mmCIF file of C-alpha atoms in Angstrom:
data_model
loop_
_atom_site.group_PDB
_atom_site.id
_atom_site.type_symbol
_atom_site.label_atom_id
_atom_site.label_comp_id
_atom_site.label_asym_id
_atom_site.label_seq_id
_atom_site.Cartn_x
_atom_site.Cartn_y
_atom_site.Cartn_z
ATOM 1 C CA VAL A 210 31.381 -83.061 276.222
ATOM 2 C CA ALA A 211 30.916 -81.718 279.735
ATOM 3 C CA THR A 212 29.902 -83.831 282.727
ATOM 4 C CA GLU A 213 28.340 -81.079 284.848
ATOM 5 C CA PRO A 214 24.578 -81.525 285.397
ATOM 6 C CA CYS A 215 23.815 -78.148 283.842
ATOM 7 C CA ASN A 216 25.504 -79.189 280.535
ATOM 8 C CA ILE A 217 23.975 -82.689 280.188
ATOM 9 C CA ASP A 218 21.401 -81.643 277.554
ATOM 10 C CA GLU A 219 24.041 -79.985 275.387
ATOM 11 C CA SER A 220 26.403 -82.975 275.763
ATOM 12 C CA ILE A 221 23.633 -85.394 274.702
ATOM 13 C CA SER A 222 22.819 -83.171 271.730
ATOM 14 C CA THR A 223 26.496 -83.079 270.746
ATOM 15 C CA CYS A 224 26.743 -86.884 270.935
ATOM 16 C CA ARG A 225 23.629 -87.325 268.768
ATOM 17 C CA PHE A 226 25.024 -84.885 266.241
ATOM 18 C CA ALA A 227 28.318 -86.802 266.196
ATOM 19 C CA GLN A 228 26.438 -90.057 265.529
ATOM 20 C CA ARG A 229 24.547 -88.505 262.615
ATOM 21 C CA VAL A 230 27.754 -87.056 261.155
ATOM 22 C CA ALA A 231 29.461 -90.447 261.429
ATOM 23 C CA GLN A 232 26.727 -91.965 259.236
ATOM 24 C CA ILE A 233 27.351 -89.542 256.346
ATOM 25 C CA LYS A 234 29.007 -91.185 253.347
ATOM 26 C CA ASN A 235 30.477 -89.264 250.434
ATOM 27 C CA ASP A 236 31.005 -90.532 246.938
ATOM 28 C CA ALA A 237 33.317 -87.937 245.450
ATOM 29 C CA ARG A 238 33.752 -87.870 241.691
ATOM 30 C CA VAL A 239 35.641 -85.561 239.413
ATOM 31 C CA ASN A 240 33.435 -83.428 237.225
ATOM 32 C CA GLU A 241 35.013 -83.652 233.831
ATOM 33 C CA GLU A 242 33.764 -82.684 230.469
ATOM 34 C CA LEU A 243 35.049 -84.864 227.686
ATOM 35 C CA ASP A 244 35.974 -83.219 224.453
ATOM 36 C CA PRO A 245 33.853 -84.985 221.815
ATOM 37 C CA THR A 246 36.804 -85.106 219.413
ATOM 38 C CA LEU A 247 39.010 -86.863 221.983
ATOM 39 C CA LEU A 248 36.204 -89.238 222.912
ATOM 40 C CA ILE A 249 35.627 -90.182 219.260
ATOM 41 C CA ALA A 250 39.358 -90.716 218.699
ATOM 42 C CA ARG A 251 39.601 -92.928 221.798
ATOM 43 C CA LEU A 252 36.561 -94.982 220.745
ATOM 44 C CA LYS A 253 37.921 -95.426 217.203
ATOM 45 C CA ARG A 254 41.243 -96.619 218.609
ATOM 46 C CA GLU A 255 39.437 -99.056 220.904
ATOM 47 C CA LEU A 256 37.324 -100.292 217.983
ATOM 48 C CA ALA A 257 40.437 -100.930 215.881
ATOM 49 C CA GLU A 258 42.032 -102.883 218.754
ATOM 50 C CA LEU A 259 38.894 -104.982 219.229
ATOM 51 C CA LYS A 260 38.664 -105.716 215.501
ATOM 52 C CA GLN A 261 42.279 -106.878 215.535
ATOM 53 C CA GLU A 262 41.573 -109.132 218.525
ATOM 54 C CA LEU A 263 38.590 -110.584 216.690
ATOM 55 C CA VAL A 264 40.691 -111.327 213.604
ATOM 56 C CA VAL A 265 43.249 -113.117 215.777
ATOM 57 C CA ALA A 266 40.559 -115.040 217.684
ATOM 58 C CA LYS A 267 38.847 -116.203 214.514
ATOM 59 C CA GLY A 268 42.144 -117.095 212.881
ATOM 60 C CA GLU A 269 41.299 -115.108 209.771
ATOM 61 C CA GLY A 270 44.110 -114.321 207.399
ATOM 62 C CA ALA A 271 46.236 -117.092 208.831
ATOM 63 C CA GLU A 272 48.250 -119.363 206.649
ATOM 64 C CA ASP A 273 47.186 -122.998 206.450
ATOM 65 C CA GLU A 274 50.613 -124.571 206.805
ATOM 66 C CA LEU A 275 53.271 -123.278 209.105
ATOM 67 C CA SER A 276 56.868 -123.446 208.010
ATOM 68 C CA ALA A 277 59.452 -125.284 210.065
ATOM 69 C CA GLU A 278 60.808 -121.914 211.170
ATOM 70 C CA ASP A 279 57.336 -120.867 212.403
ATOM 71 C CA VAL A 280 56.916 -124.128 214.331
ATOM 72 C CA GLU A 281 60.324 -123.678 215.942
ATOM 73 C CA GLN A 282 59.467 -120.087 216.845
ATOM 74 C CA CYS A 283 56.212 -121.268 218.466
ATOM 75 C CA ARG A 284 58.070 -123.879 220.503
ATOM 76 C CA ALA A 285 60.603 -121.280 221.615
ATOM 77 C CA LEU A 286 57.779 -118.993 222.748
ATOM 78 C CA VAL A 287 56.217 -121.780 224.803
ATOM 79 C CA LEU A 288 59.525 -122.736 226.397
ATOM 80 C CA GLN A 289 60.231 -119.092 227.211
ATOM 81 C CA TYR A 290 56.776 -118.701 228.748
ATOM 82 C CA VAL A 291 57.000 -121.948 230.733
ATOM 83 C CA ALA A 292 60.490 -121.099 231.983
ATOM 84 C CA ARG A 293 58.966 -117.872 233.383
ATOM 85 C CA SER A 294 61.574 -115.711 231.743
ATOM 86 C CA VAL A 295 58.650 -113.406 230.919
ATOM 87 C CA ASP A 296 56.158 -111.803 233.289
ATOM 88 C CA PRO A 297 53.461 -114.453 234.054
ATOM 89 C CA ARG A 298 50.782 -111.761 234.064
ATOM 90 C CA GLU A 299 51.509 -110.993 230.430
ATOM 91 C CA PRO A 300 49.260 -112.825 227.961
ATOM 92 C CA PHE A 301 50.755 -115.479 225.724
ATOM 93 C CA VAL A 302 50.810 -113.934 222.257
ATOM 94 C CA CYS A 303 51.999 -115.795 219.222
ATOM 95 C CA GLY A 304 50.147 -114.073 216.371
ATOM 96 C CA SER A 305 47.298 -116.337 215.307
ATOM 97 C CA VAL A 306 45.111 -119.204 216.413
ATOM 98 C CA PRO A 307 46.863 -121.807 214.202
ATOM 99 C CA ARG A 308 50.228 -120.692 215.598
ATOM 100 C CA MET A 309 48.859 -120.951 219.130
ATOM 101 C CA ARG A 310 47.562 -124.465 218.467
ATOM 102 C CA THR A 311 50.966 -125.403 217.083
ATOM 103 C CA SER A 312 52.649 -123.876 220.137
ATOM 104 C CA PHE A 313 50.899 -126.237 222.523
ATOM 105 C CA ARG A 314 51.151 -129.481 220.556
#
């Protein structure tokens, strides 16, 4: 940017160009082609994990009565979780819905 009177038009043009360039926004993304075999394998693995989560959430396949050892194990899990000897961001996992209910009684 020059301040001489003979360069004013070019300086104004340069400033306008700089304003337009400053308004440009890029959204860069990696162009990747997924191998269909890898995609299918990943989706099957995800499906299996979701089915397992559903079984746990519904409480299917769970035993009706918990043994004294199971109850004690559930209590130990709760005490360990409450004492923060595990990472608090980790989910509380005890195996089944009935075991979870027992854990918090």
